[in-house]
Amino acid sequence: MTYILKKIATLIITLFLVSVLAFLAFQIIPGDVVTSILGTEATPEREDALRAELGLDKPPVERYINWATGVLRGDFGKSYRYSKNMNEMMPVADLIGDKLPVTLWLALLSLILTILISIPLGVLWAGTKNKFFDGILNVLTQGSMAVPAFFLGILVTYLFGIIFKAFIPGSYVGYKDDFPGFISYMIFPAIAIAIPKTGMTARFLRNSTLTELKSDYVRTAKSKGVTDGHILFKHVLRNAMLPVVTFLGMIIAEVVAGSIVVEQVFALPGIGRLLISAISTRDFPVVEILILYITMVVIIVYFIVDIIYRILDPRIRVE
Amino acid sequence: MINSVFRTKDGKLNTYLVIGASMAAVVIILSVLSIFWTPYSPTAMSAAQRFKAPTFAHIFGTDNFGRDIFSRVMKAIGTSFLISVFVVLISGTAGILIGSVTGYFGGIIDTVVMRVVDAINGFPSILLALVVISLLGKGRANVVLALAIAFTPSFVRIVRGEFIRLRDADYIIRARLMGAKKTRILFLHILPNIFSTFWVSVTIGFNNAILAESGLSYLGIGVQAPDATLGSMLSDAQGYLGTAPWYALAPGLTIVWMVLSAAMLSEGISRRKKGVR
């Protein structure tokens, strides 16, 4: 219990540090925000008014406190680039709101695909004595890791979209309008993200299973006359899966990063595309929030994985 | 001599190293050659030559402006290779400097540095590069800097681990007793002994640098036009997937080739180290 409390404390401190960094980083960059919004033609009065409206006339510490308390209350600030009703600046929360589920669904689908395929594959691979099967899997998994996510996305589009005509590229429908249609479109970008992760996880599981198969308890079980299948599923897998849990935690962080790129390939309106366009147009309030958000997801996932690991492995609990 | 490099301690041929080295040789030759010569000008447009499928005249075909794709791929390999070399050079050197000092001396600096390294390591490198680029702006030098910052932590971690492993080795204790200077111990006694491990991480770093660079230029925030990069070619080619699939395949498969050569090399080097096949 004290362990979990300690972990939660570090979690909060890390999040605080990240928020300071995410905020400060965008304060030191060269160039005046007000000039970049209004253009060089604006009158000094208009510039001062906007500066006051954005709170840029206050000292950095006060600005950080205003920003951070705003974030905690759910007020994420306003975008420099997007406007609402022509004159008002668009709140960042409104921008992110309907884009977030798209990215989360994409990450979730890719993760499910990865787990569903890689775990049986890894176990079969470790259990097989067939040289040919082993060789094929070796080449396939090694190859899958060498293909960048966006090229895989393009290959998936070409193969499933243009040759097999399983979906129409660019025919994305919103999850609110047509949920089954949304999922059946999202499956394809999810495949593009899942392929390299499946290769990695299957390799990892195979190696950890093979290491376990060499251990003493397996030899003992064998000499007692326990069948190979029983040893693999009842004894070895329970131990071999442990490192895979940590590995999958890392994969989640990669999947989130992968979706940023793959969203671009499939023209999905997720937070990845928003982040890229915000970076290109130097829309810093949006970038700050997205960075903070993605970091938060990554840190919390690591935290959860850590806790699950302790639950699964009683050896760690005894210290 | 060359023969012994490609064989393991038990005399068998190190297939991974041979394949990796040959694939890397093609990349290096093409990128050096591209500085002086390409079959066609990579920017010469021709309305009559648009979307020609691969032939002997244009072995990778032509693109939407009638430019020769092979010439553009050659230039792009050069750019990508150069950026990756600089990224690995900078982050590798930074990794050795930081990792050696923190690993050998330990203490409070080590604790702080490792906290930072762990924090950055857990973060997807392409995201980190995105943040740095959004701060610095686009362009070739900024891409190198962004990726170097993103990759330094993994080098620090590996170098530090090796220095911790070796700092209390017998020969280091002897050297210390003989009154060798600290810099001498760090860089003359320990450093040469970590290179076998270090080369593996250099090739992995190369691998990641190529992937990240092409990812950034695919997203349009890497090296800017008119320079051809593999990523930006792919992003252009995507719109013509139905009419000219070779346009996307050429830069895409080139990336795969480059990444595979680095992966094969790292596997080959680590097998050489272990002395297994």
Coordinates of C-alpha atoms in Angstrom, one line a residue:
Chain A
M1 CA 0.0 0.0 0.0
T2 CA 2.8 2.4 0.9
Y3 CA 4.3 1.5 -2.4
I4 CA 1.3 2.5 -4.3
L5 CA 1.1 5.8 -2.4
K6 CA 4.7 6.5 -3.1
K7 CA 4.1 5.8 -6.8
I8 CA 1.1 8.1 -6.8
A9 CA 3.2 10.9 -5.3
T10 CA 5.9 10.5 -8.0
L11 CA 3.2 10.4 -10.6
I12 CA 1.8 13.8 -9.4
I13 CA 5.3 15.3 -9.2
T14 CA 6.2 14.1 -12.7
L15 CA 2.9 15.5 -14.1
F16 CA 3.6 18.8 -12.4
L17 CA 7.2 19.0 -13.8
V18 CA 5.9 18.1 -17.3
S19 CA 3.3 20.9 -17.1
V20 CA 5.9 23.4 -16.1
L21 CA 8.2 22.3 -18.9
A22 CA 5.4 22.2 -21.5
F23 CA 4.4 25.7 -20.5
L24 CA 7.9 27.2 -20.1
A25 CA 9.2 25.8 -23.4
F26 CA 6.7 27.8 -25.4
Q27 CA 7.4 31.0 -23.5
I28 CA 11.1 31.2 -24.4
I29 CA 10.7 30.8 -28.2
P30 CA 11.5 33.8 -30.3
G31 CA 8.9 35.9 -32.0
D32 CA 6.0 37.9 -30.7
V33 CA 2.7 36.0 -30.6
V34 CA 0.6 39.1 -30.8
T35 CA 2.3 40.3 -34.0
S36 CA 1.9 36.8 -35.5
I37 CA -1.8 36.9 -34.8
L38 CA -2.6 40.4 -35.9
G39 CA 0.1 40.9 -38.5
T40 CA 2.5 43.8 -38.6
E41 CA -0.1 46.4 -39.6
A42 CA -2.0 46.5 -36.3
T43 CA -2.1 49.6 -34.2
P44 CA -0.2 49.6 -30.8
E45 CA -3.5 50.0 -29.0
R46 CA -5.0 46.9 -30.6
E47 CA -1.8 44.9 -29.8
D48 CA -1.9 46.0 -26.2
A49 CA -5.5 45.0 -25.9
L50 CA -4.9 41.6 -27.3
R51 CA -1.8 41.1 -25.1
A52 CA -4.0 42.0 -22.1
E53 CA -6.8 39.6 -23.3
L54 CA -4.3 36.7 -23.6
G55 CA -2.7 37.6 -20.3
L56 CA 0.6 38.1 -21.9
D57 CA 1.3 41.3 -20.0
K58 CA 1.7 39.4 -16.7
P59 CA 4.9 37.9 -15.4
P60 CA 5.6 34.2 -16.4
V61 CA 5.0 32.7 -13.0
E62 CA 1.5 34.3 -12.8
R63 CA 0.8 33.2 -16.3
Y64 CA 1.8 29.6 -15.5
I65 CA -0.4 29.6 -12.4
N66 CA -3.3 31.0 -14.4
W67 CA -2.8 28.4 -17.1
A68 CA -2.3 25.5 -14.7
T69 CA -5.4 26.3 -12.6
G70 CA -7.3 26.8 -15.8
V71 CA -6.3 23.4 -17.0
L72 CA -7.3 21.8 -13.7
R73 CA -10.7 23.5 -14.0
G74 CA -11.1 22.2 -17.6
D75 CA -10.3 25.6 -19.2
F76 CA -7.5 24.8 -21.7
G77 CA -7.1 28.3 -23.0
K78 CA -7.7 29.6 -26.5
S79 CA -6.3 28.7 -29.9
Y80 CA -4.2 31.4 -31.7
R81 CA -5.3 30.2 -35.1
Y82 CA -8.8 28.8 -35.0
S83 CA -11.7 31.1 -34.5
K84 CA -15.3 30.7 -33.6
N85 CA -17.9 32.9 -35.2
M86 CA -15.2 34.9 -37.1
N87 CA -14.2 37.1 -34.2
E88 CA -13.9 35.0 -31.0
M89 CA -10.9 32.8 -30.5
M90 CA -11.7 29.1 -30.4
P91 CA -11.3 27.5 -26.9
V92 CA -8.7 24.6 -27.1
A93 CA -11.2 22.3 -25.3
D94 CA -13.7 22.7 -28.2
L95 CA -10.9 21.9 -30.7
I96 CA -9.8 18.7 -28.9
G97 CA -13.2 17.5 -27.7
D98 CA -14.4 15.6 -30.7
K99 CA -11.0 14.6 -32.0
L100 CA -9.9 12.8 -28.9
P101 CA -12.2 9.8 -29.2
V102 CA -11.0 9.2 -32.8
T103 CA -7.4 8.8 -31.6
L104 CA -8.4 6.7 -28.5
W105 CA -10.4 4.3 -30.6
L106 CA -7.5 4.0 -33.1
A107 CA -5.1 3.2 -30.2
L108 CA -7.5 0.8 -28.6
L109 CA -8.2 -1.1 -31.8
S110 CA -4.5 -1.4 -32.6
L111 CA -3.8 -2.6 -29.1
I112 CA -6.5 -5.2 -29.3
L113 CA -5.3 -6.4 -32.7
T114 CA -1.7 -6.6 -31.4
I115 CA -2.6 -8.6 -28.3
L116 CA -5.0 -10.9 -30.2
I117 CA -2.4 -11.9 -32.8
S118 CA 0.9 -11.6 -31.1
I119 CA 0.3 -13.7 -28.0
P120 CA -0.9 -16.9 -29.7
L121 CA 1.7 -16.4 -32.4
G122 CA 4.5 -16.0 -29.9
V123 CA 3.5 -19.1 -27.9
L124 CA 3.1 -21.2 -31.1
W125 CA 6.5 -19.9 -32.2
A126 CA 8.2 -20.9 -29.0
G127 CA 6.5 -24.3 -28.9
T128 CA 7.3 -25.2 -32.5
K129 CA 10.1 -27.5 -33.5
N130 CA 9.5 -26.9 -37.2
K131 CA 12.5 -25.2 -38.7
F132 CA 10.6 -23.8 -41.7
F133 CA 7.9 -22.2 -39.6
D134 CA 10.6 -20.8 -37.4
G135 CA 12.5 -19.3 -40.3
I136 CA 9.4 -17.8 -41.9
L137 CA 8.3 -16.1 -38.6
N138 CA 11.8 -14.8 -38.1
V139 CA 11.9 -13.1 -41.5
L140 CA 8.3 -11.8 -41.2
T141 CA 8.7 -10.3 -37.8
Q142 CA 12.1 -8.8 -38.5
G143 CA 10.7 -7.4 -41.8
S144 CA 7.6 -6.0 -40.1
M145 CA 9.8 -4.0 -37.7
A146 CA 11.7 -2.4 -40.6
V147 CA 8.6 -0.9 -42.3
P148 CA 7.7 2.6 -41.0
A149 CA 4.1 3.1 -39.9
F150 CA 3.2 5.6 -42.6
F151 CA 4.5 3.3 -45.4
L152 CA 2.6 0.4 -43.9
G153 CA -0.4 2.7 -43.9
I154 CA 0.1 3.4 -47.6
L155 CA 0.6 -0.3 -48.3
V156 CA -2.6 -1.1 -46.5
T157 CA -4.5 1.6 -48.4
Y158 CA -3.1 0.2 -51.7
L159 CA -3.7 -3.5 -50.9
F160 CA -7.1 -3.3 -49.1
G161 CA -8.4 0.0 -50.6
I162 CA -7.3 -0.2 -54.3
I163 CA -6.7 -3.8 -55.1
F164 CA -9.2 -5.7 -52.9
K165 CA -11.6 -2.7 -52.6
A166 CA -12.4 -3.7 -49.0
F167 CA -12.8 0.0 -48.1
I168 CA -12.8 3.3 -49.9
P169 CA -9.7 5.4 -48.9
G170 CA -10.8 8.8 -47.6
S171 CA -14.4 7.7 -46.8
Y172 CA -14.1 8.3 -43.1
V173 CA -17.4 8.7 -41.2
G174 CA -17.6 10.2 -37.7
Y175 CA -18.2 7.9 -34.8
K176 CA -21.4 9.9 -33.9
D177 CA -22.9 9.5 -37.4
D178 CA -22.4 5.9 -38.1
F179 CA -20.5 3.8 -35.5
P180 CA -20.3 0.5 -37.4
G181 CA -19.1 2.4 -40.4
F182 CA -16.6 4.2 -38.3
I183 CA -15.1 1.0 -36.8
S184 CA -15.0 -0.8 -40.1
Y185 CA -13.0 2.2 -41.5
M186 CA -10.7 2.4 -38.4
I187 CA -9.8 -1.3 -38.7
F188 CA -7.4 -0.5 -41.6
P189 CA -5.3 2.2 -39.9
A190 CA -5.3 0.0 -36.8
I191 CA -3.8 -2.8 -38.9
A192 CA -1.1 -0.5 -40.1
I193 CA -0.2 0.4 -36.5
A194 CA -0.6 -3.2 -35.2
I195 CA 1.7 -5.0 -37.7
P196 CA 5.1 -3.9 -36.4
K197 CA 3.9 -4.0 -32.8
T198 CA 2.7 -7.6 -33.3
G199 CA 6.1 -8.5 -34.8
M200 CA 7.9 -7.0 -31.8
T201 CA 5.6 -8.5 -29.2
A202 CA 5.6 -12.0 -30.7
R203 CA 9.4 -12.0 -30.9
F204 CA 9.6 -10.8 -27.3
L205 CA 7.2 -13.4 -26.0
R206 CA 8.9 -16.2 -27.9
N207 CA 12.3 -15.2 -26.5
S208 CA 11.0 -15.0 -22.9
T209 CA 9.2 -18.3 -23.3
L210 CA 12.4 -20.0 -24.6
T211 CA 14.3 -18.6 -21.7
E212 CA 11.8 -20.0 -19.3
L213 CA 11.8 -23.4 -21.0
K214 CA 15.5 -23.7 -20.1
S215 CA 14.9 -23.3 -16.4
D216 CA 15.1 -26.0 -13.7
Y217 CA 11.4 -26.3 -12.9
V218 CA 10.7 -27.3 -16.6
R219 CA 13.4 -30.0 -16.4
T220 CA 11.8 -31.2 -13.1
A221 CA 8.3 -31.2 -14.7
K222 CA 9.6 -33.1 -17.7
S223 CA 11.3 -35.8 -15.6
K224 CA 8.1 -36.2 -13.7
G225 CA 6.5 -37.0 -17.0
V226 CA 4.3 -33.9 -17.4
T227 CA 3.3 -33.5 -21.1
D228 CA 4.9 -30.7 -23.2
G229 CA 1.6 -28.9 -23.7
H230 CA 0.9 -28.9 -20.0
I231 CA 4.3 -27.6 -19.2
L232 CA 4.0 -24.8 -21.8
F233 CA 0.5 -23.6 -20.8
K234 CA 0.4 -24.3 -17.1
H235 CA 4.0 -23.7 -16.0
V236 CA 6.0 -21.7 -18.5
L237 CA 3.4 -19.2 -19.8
R238 CA 2.6 -17.8 -16.4
N239 CA 6.2 -16.8 -16.0
A240 CA 6.9 -15.9 -19.6
M241 CA 4.0 -13.4 -19.7
L242 CA 5.3 -11.3 -16.9
P243 CA 7.9 -9.3 -18.9
V244 CA 5.4 -9.1 -21.8
V245 CA 3.1 -7.0 -19.6
T246 CA 5.8 -4.4 -19.1
F247 CA 6.6 -4.7 -22.8
L248 CA 3.0 -4.1 -23.8
G249 CA 3.0 -1.0 -21.6
M250 CA 5.8 0.4 -23.7
I251 CA 3.9 -0.6 -26.8
I252 CA 0.9 1.5 -25.7
A253 CA 3.1 4.6 -25.7
E254 CA 4.4 3.6 -29.1
V255 CA 0.8 3.1 -30.3
V256 CA -0.2 6.6 -29.2
A257 CA 2.8 8.0 -31.1
G258 CA 2.1 5.7 -34.1
S259 CA -1.4 7.0 -34.3
I260 CA -0.2 10.6 -34.8
V261 CA 1.6 9.5 -38.0
V262 CA -1.0 7.0 -39.2
E263 CA -3.9 9.5 -38.7
Q264 CA -2.2 11.6 -41.4
V265 CA -2.0 8.7 -43.8
F266 CA -5.7 7.9 -43.5
A267 CA -6.9 11.5 -43.1
L268 CA -8.5 10.8 -39.7
P269 CA -9.5 13.9 -37.7
G270 CA -7.8 12.8 -34.5
I271 CA -5.5 14.7 -32.1
G272 CA -2.4 13.7 -34.1
R273 CA -3.5 15.7 -37.2
L274 CA -4.4 18.6 -34.9
L275 CA -1.0 18.4 -33.3
I276 CA 0.8 18.5 -36.6
S277 CA -1.2 21.4 -38.0
A278 CA -0.8 23.3 -34.7
I279 CA 3.0 22.8 -34.8
S280 CA 3.0 24.0 -38.5
T281 CA 1.0 27.1 -37.7
R282 CA 2.8 27.7 -34.3
D283 CA -0.5 27.5 -32.5
F284 CA 1.2 27.1 -29.1
P285 CA -1.8 26.9 -26.7
V286 CA -3.0 23.8 -28.6
V287 CA 0.5 22.3 -28.8
E288 CA 1.0 22.7 -25.0
I289 CA -2.3 21.0 -24.1
L290 CA -1.7 18.1 -26.5
I291 CA 1.8 17.5 -25.3
L292 CA 0.6 17.6 -21.7
Y293 CA -2.2 15.3 -22.6
I294 CA -0.1 12.7 -24.4
T295 CA 2.5 12.7 -21.7
M296 CA -0.2 12.2 -19.1
V297 CA -1.5 9.2 -21.0
V298 CA 2.0 7.7 -21.3
I299 CA 2.8 8.3 -17.6
I300 CA -0.5 6.9 -16.4
V301 CA -0.1 3.8 -18.6
Y302 CA 3.3 3.1 -17.1
F303 CA 1.9 3.6 -13.6
I304 CA -0.9 1.1 -14.3
V305 CA 1.5 -1.4 -15.8
D306 CA 3.7 -1.2 -12.8
I307 CA 0.7 -1.9 -10.5
I308 CA -0.5 -4.8 -12.6
Y309 CA 3.0 -6.3 -12.6
R310 CA 3.1 -6.3 -8.8
I311 CA -0.3 -8.0 -8.7
L312 CA 0.8 -10.7 -11.2
D313 CA 4.2 -11.3 -9.7
P314 CA 4.1 -12.1 -5.9
R315 CA 7.9 -12.2 -5.8
I316 CA 8.1 -8.4 -6.2
R317 CA 5.7 -7.8 -3.4
V318 CA 8.0 -9.4 -0.8
E319 CA 10.8 -7.0 -0.3
Chain B
M1 CA 41.9 -10.0 -42.5
I2 CA 38.5 -9.1 -44.1
N3 CA 37.6 -12.7 -44.0
S4 CA 38.1 -12.8 -40.3
V5 CA 35.8 -9.8 -39.7
F6 CA 32.9 -11.7 -41.2
R7 CA 33.5 -14.9 -39.3
T8 CA 32.6 -15.6 -35.7
K9 CA 35.0 -17.0 -33.2
D10 CA 34.2 -20.6 -34.1
G11 CA 35.0 -19.8 -37.8
K12 CA 31.5 -19.9 -39.2
L13 CA 30.4 -17.2 -41.7
N14 CA 28.4 -14.4 -39.9
T15 CA 25.5 -14.3 -42.4
Y16 CA 23.8 -11.3 -40.7
L17 CA 27.0 -9.2 -40.8
V18 CA 27.6 -10.1 -44.5
I19 CA 24.1 -9.3 -45.6
G20 CA 23.9 -6.1 -43.5
A21 CA 27.3 -4.9 -44.7
S22 CA 26.4 -5.5 -48.3
M23 CA 23.1 -3.7 -48.0
A24 CA 24.7 -0.8 -46.1
A25 CA 27.4 -0.6 -48.8
V26 CA 24.7 -0.1 -51.5
V27 CA 23.3 2.8 -49.4
I28 CA 26.6 4.4 -48.8
I29 CA 27.7 4.1 -52.5
L30 CA 24.4 5.6 -53.7
S31 CA 24.5 8.5 -51.2
V32 CA 28.1 9.4 -52.0
L33 CA 27.5 9.0 -55.8
S34 CA 24.4 11.2 -55.5
I35 CA 26.6 14.2 -54.6
F36 CA 28.3 14.1 -58.0
W37 CA 26.0 12.2 -60.3
T38 CA 22.4 11.1 -60.8
P39 CA 21.1 9.5 -64.0
Y40 CA 18.8 12.5 -64.6
S41 CA 18.5 15.8 -62.8
P42 CA 16.3 15.1 -59.8
T43 CA 14.4 18.3 -60.4
A44 CA 14.1 18.3 -64.2
M45 CA 10.4 18.2 -65.1
S46 CA 8.9 17.0 -68.3
A47 CA 5.2 17.0 -69.2
A48 CA 5.7 14.2 -71.8
Q49 CA 7.3 11.9 -69.2
R50 CA 4.6 12.0 -66.5
F51 CA 3.7 8.7 -64.7
K52 CA 5.9 6.4 -66.7
A53 CA 6.0 2.9 -65.2
P54 CA 9.5 1.6 -64.5
T55 CA 11.5 0.9 -67.7
F56 CA 15.2 0.6 -68.4
A57 CA 15.4 4.3 -69.1
H58 CA 13.7 5.1 -65.7
I59 CA 14.2 2.1 -63.5
F60 CA 11.9 3.4 -60.8
G61 CA 9.5 5.2 -63.2
T62 CA 8.6 8.9 -63.2
D63 CA 6.4 11.0 -61.0
N64 CA 3.6 13.5 -61.5
F65 CA 6.0 16.1 -62.8
G66 CA 7.8 13.7 -65.1
R67 CA 10.8 13.7 -62.8
D68 CA 13.0 10.5 -62.7
I69 CA 12.1 8.8 -59.4
F70 CA 15.4 6.9 -59.2
S71 CA 17.4 10.1 -59.3
R72 CA 15.2 11.6 -56.6
V73 CA 15.5 8.5 -54.5
M74 CA 19.3 8.7 -54.8
K75 CA 19.3 12.3 -53.6
A76 CA 16.9 11.5 -50.8
I77 CA 19.1 8.6 -49.6
G78 CA 22.0 11.0 -49.5
T79 CA 20.0 13.5 -47.4
S80 CA 18.6 10.8 -45.1
F81 CA 21.9 9.2 -44.7
L82 CA 23.7 12.4 -43.9
I83 CA 21.1 13.4 -41.3
S84 CA 21.3 10.0 -39.6
V85 CA 25.1 10.1 -39.5
F86 CA 25.0 13.5 -37.8
V87 CA 22.2 12.4 -35.4
V88 CA 24.1 9.3 -34.3
L89 CA 27.4 11.2 -34.2
I90 CA 26.0 13.9 -31.9
S91 CA 23.9 11.8 -29.7
G92 CA 26.6 9.1 -29.5
T93 CA 29.2 11.5 -28.4
A94 CA 26.9 13.2 -25.9
G95 CA 26.0 9.7 -24.7
I96 CA 29.6 8.8 -24.1
L97 CA 30.5 12.1 -22.4
I98 CA 27.5 12.0 -20.1
G99 CA 27.3 8.3 -19.6
S100 CA 31.0 7.8 -18.8
V101 CA 31.0 10.5 -16.1
T102 CA 27.7 9.6 -14.4
G103 CA 28.5 5.9 -14.6
Y104 CA 32.0 6.1 -13.3
F105 CA 31.5 8.6 -10.5
G106 CA 27.9 8.0 -9.6
G107 CA 26.5 10.1 -6.8
I108 CA 23.9 12.8 -6.9
I109 CA 24.6 13.9 -10.5
D110 CA 24.1 10.4 -11.6
T111 CA 20.7 10.1 -9.8
V112 CA 19.5 13.4 -11.3
V113 CA 20.7 12.6 -14.8
M114 CA 19.2 9.1 -14.8
R115 CA 15.8 10.5 -13.6
V116 CA 15.8 12.8 -16.6
V117 CA 17.0 10.0 -19.0
D118 CA 14.3 7.7 -17.8
A119 CA 11.6 10.3 -18.2
I120 CA 12.7 11.1 -21.8
N121 CA 13.3 7.4 -22.6
G122 CA 9.7 6.5 -21.8
F123 CA 8.5 9.1 -24.2
P124 CA 8.0 8.2 -27.9
S125 CA 11.0 9.7 -29.7
I126 CA 9.0 11.1 -32.6
L127 CA 6.9 13.1 -30.2
L128 CA 9.9 14.6 -28.5
A129 CA 11.3 15.5 -31.9
L130 CA 8.0 17.1 -32.8
V131 CA 8.2 19.3 -29.6
V132 CA 11.7 20.4 -30.3
I133 CA 10.9 21.2 -33.9
S134 CA 7.8 23.2 -32.9
L135 CA 10.2 25.3 -30.7
L136 CA 13.0 25.7 -33.2
G137 CA 11.2 25.7 -36.4
K138 CA 11.6 23.4 -39.5
G139 CA 14.7 22.8 -41.5
R140 CA 17.6 20.4 -41.9
A141 CA 19.8 21.5 -39.0
N142 CA 16.8 21.6 -36.6
V143 CA 15.8 18.0 -37.6
V144 CA 19.3 16.9 -36.7
L145 CA 19.2 18.7 -33.4
A146 CA 15.7 17.5 -32.5
L147 CA 16.5 13.8 -33.2
A148 CA 19.9 14.1 -31.5
I149 CA 18.2 15.3 -28.3
A150 CA 15.6 12.6 -28.6
F151 CA 18.2 9.8 -29.0
T152 CA 20.9 10.9 -26.5
P153 CA 19.2 9.3 -23.5
S154 CA 19.3 5.8 -24.9
F155 CA 23.1 6.2 -25.5
V156 CA 23.6 7.6 -22.0
R157 CA 21.9 4.6 -20.5
I158 CA 24.0 2.1 -22.4
V159 CA 27.3 3.8 -21.9
R160 CA 26.5 4.4 -18.2
G161 CA 25.7 0.7 -17.7
E162 CA 29.0 -0.4 -19.3
F163 CA 31.0 2.1 -17.2
I164 CA 29.3 0.8 -14.0
R165 CA 30.1 -2.7 -15.0
L166 CA 33.8 -2.0 -15.7
R167 CA 34.6 0.7 -13.0
D168 CA 35.5 -1.9 -10.4
A169 CA 37.1 -4.4 -12.8
D170 CA 40.5 -5.6 -11.6
Y171 CA 42.5 -3.9 -14.3
I172 CA 40.8 -0.5 -13.5
I173 CA 41.6 -0.9 -9.8
R174 CA 45.3 -1.6 -10.7
A175 CA 45.4 1.4 -12.9
R176 CA 44.0 3.5 -10.1
L177 CA 46.6 2.2 -7.7
M178 CA 49.3 3.0 -10.1
G179 CA 48.1 6.6 -10.0
A180 CA 46.5 6.9 -13.5
K181 CA 44.6 10.1 -14.0
K182 CA 40.8 10.0 -14.1
T183 CA 40.6 11.0 -17.7
R184 CA 43.1 8.4 -18.6
I185 CA 41.1 5.7 -16.9
L186 CA 37.8 6.9 -18.4
F187 CA 38.9 7.3 -22.0
L188 CA 42.0 5.1 -22.4
H189 CA 41.2 2.1 -20.2
I190 CA 37.4 1.8 -20.0
L191 CA 36.2 3.4 -23.3
P192 CA 37.9 1.0 -25.7
N193 CA 36.3 -1.9 -23.9
I194 CA 32.7 -0.7 -24.3
F195 CA 32.9 -0.3 -28.1
S196 CA 31.7 -3.8 -28.8
T197 CA 28.5 -3.0 -27.0
F198 CA 28.4 0.5 -28.2
W199 CA 28.5 -0.4 -31.9
V200 CA 25.3 -2.4 -31.5
S201 CA 23.5 0.7 -30.1
V202 CA 25.0 2.8 -32.9
T203 CA 23.4 0.7 -35.5
I204 CA 20.1 0.6 -33.6
G205 CA 20.3 4.4 -33.3
F206 CA 20.9 4.6 -37.1
N207 CA 17.9 2.5 -37.6
N208 CA 15.7 4.7 -35.5
A209 CA 17.2 7.9 -37.0
I210 CA 16.2 6.8 -40.5
L211 CA 12.7 6.0 -39.4
A212 CA 12.2 9.2 -37.4
E213 CA 13.7 11.4 -40.2
S214 CA 11.5 10.0 -42.8
G215 CA 8.5 10.2 -40.5
L216 CA 9.1 13.9 -39.8
S217 CA 9.5 14.7 -43.5
Y218 CA 6.4 12.6 -44.3
L219 CA 4.5 14.8 -41.8
G220 CA 5.9 17.8 -43.6
I221 CA 7.9 19.1 -40.7
G222 CA 11.3 17.7 -41.6
V223 CA 13.6 18.8 -44.3
Q224 CA 11.8 21.3 -46.5
A225 CA 11.2 21.3 -50.3
P226 CA 12.7 21.5 -52.9
D227 CA 15.1 18.9 -51.3
A228 CA 13.8 15.4 -52.0
T229 CA 13.4 13.3 -49.0
L230 CA 12.1 9.7 -48.8
G231 CA 9.3 10.8 -46.4
S232 CA 8.1 13.8 -48.5
M233 CA 8.2 11.7 -51.7
L234 CA 5.9 9.2 -50.0
S235 CA 3.6 11.9 -48.9
D236 CA 3.4 13.2 -52.5
A237 CA 3.0 9.8 -53.9
Q238 CA 0.1 8.9 -51.7
G239 CA -2.3 10.9 -53.9
Y240 CA -1.4 8.9 -57.0
L241 CA -1.6 5.5 -55.4
G242 CA -4.2 4.3 -58.0
T243 CA -2.5 5.6 -61.1
A244 CA 1.2 5.3 -60.1
P245 CA 1.8 2.8 -57.3
W246 CA 5.5 2.6 -58.2
Y247 CA 5.9 6.2 -57.1
A248 CA 5.1 5.2 -53.5
L249 CA 6.8 1.9 -53.6
A250 CA 10.2 3.3 -54.6
P251 CA 10.8 5.6 -51.6
G252 CA 9.0 3.3 -49.2
L253 CA 11.0 0.2 -50.1
T254 CA 14.2 2.3 -49.9
I255 CA 13.4 3.2 -46.3
V256 CA 12.8 -0.5 -45.6
W257 CA 16.1 -1.4 -47.2
M258 CA 18.0 1.2 -45.2
V259 CA 16.4 0.2 -41.9
L260 CA 16.9 -3.6 -42.6
S261 CA 20.6 -3.0 -43.4
A262 CA 21.1 -1.3 -40.0
A263 CA 19.1 -4.0 -38.3
M264 CA 21.1 -6.8 -39.9
L265 CA 24.3 -5.1 -39.0
S266 CA 23.4 -4.7 -35.4
E267 CA 22.3 -8.4 -35.2
G268 CA 25.6 -9.4 -36.9
I269 CA 27.7 -7.3 -34.6
S270 CA 26.0 -8.6 -31.5
R271 CA 26.5 -12.2 -32.7
R272 CA 30.1 -11.5 -33.4
K273 CA 30.5 -10.3 -29.9
K274 CA 28.8 -13.3 -28.3
G275 CA 30.8 -15.6 -30.6
V276 CA 27.8 -17.5 -31.7
R277 CA 26.8 -18.1 -35.3

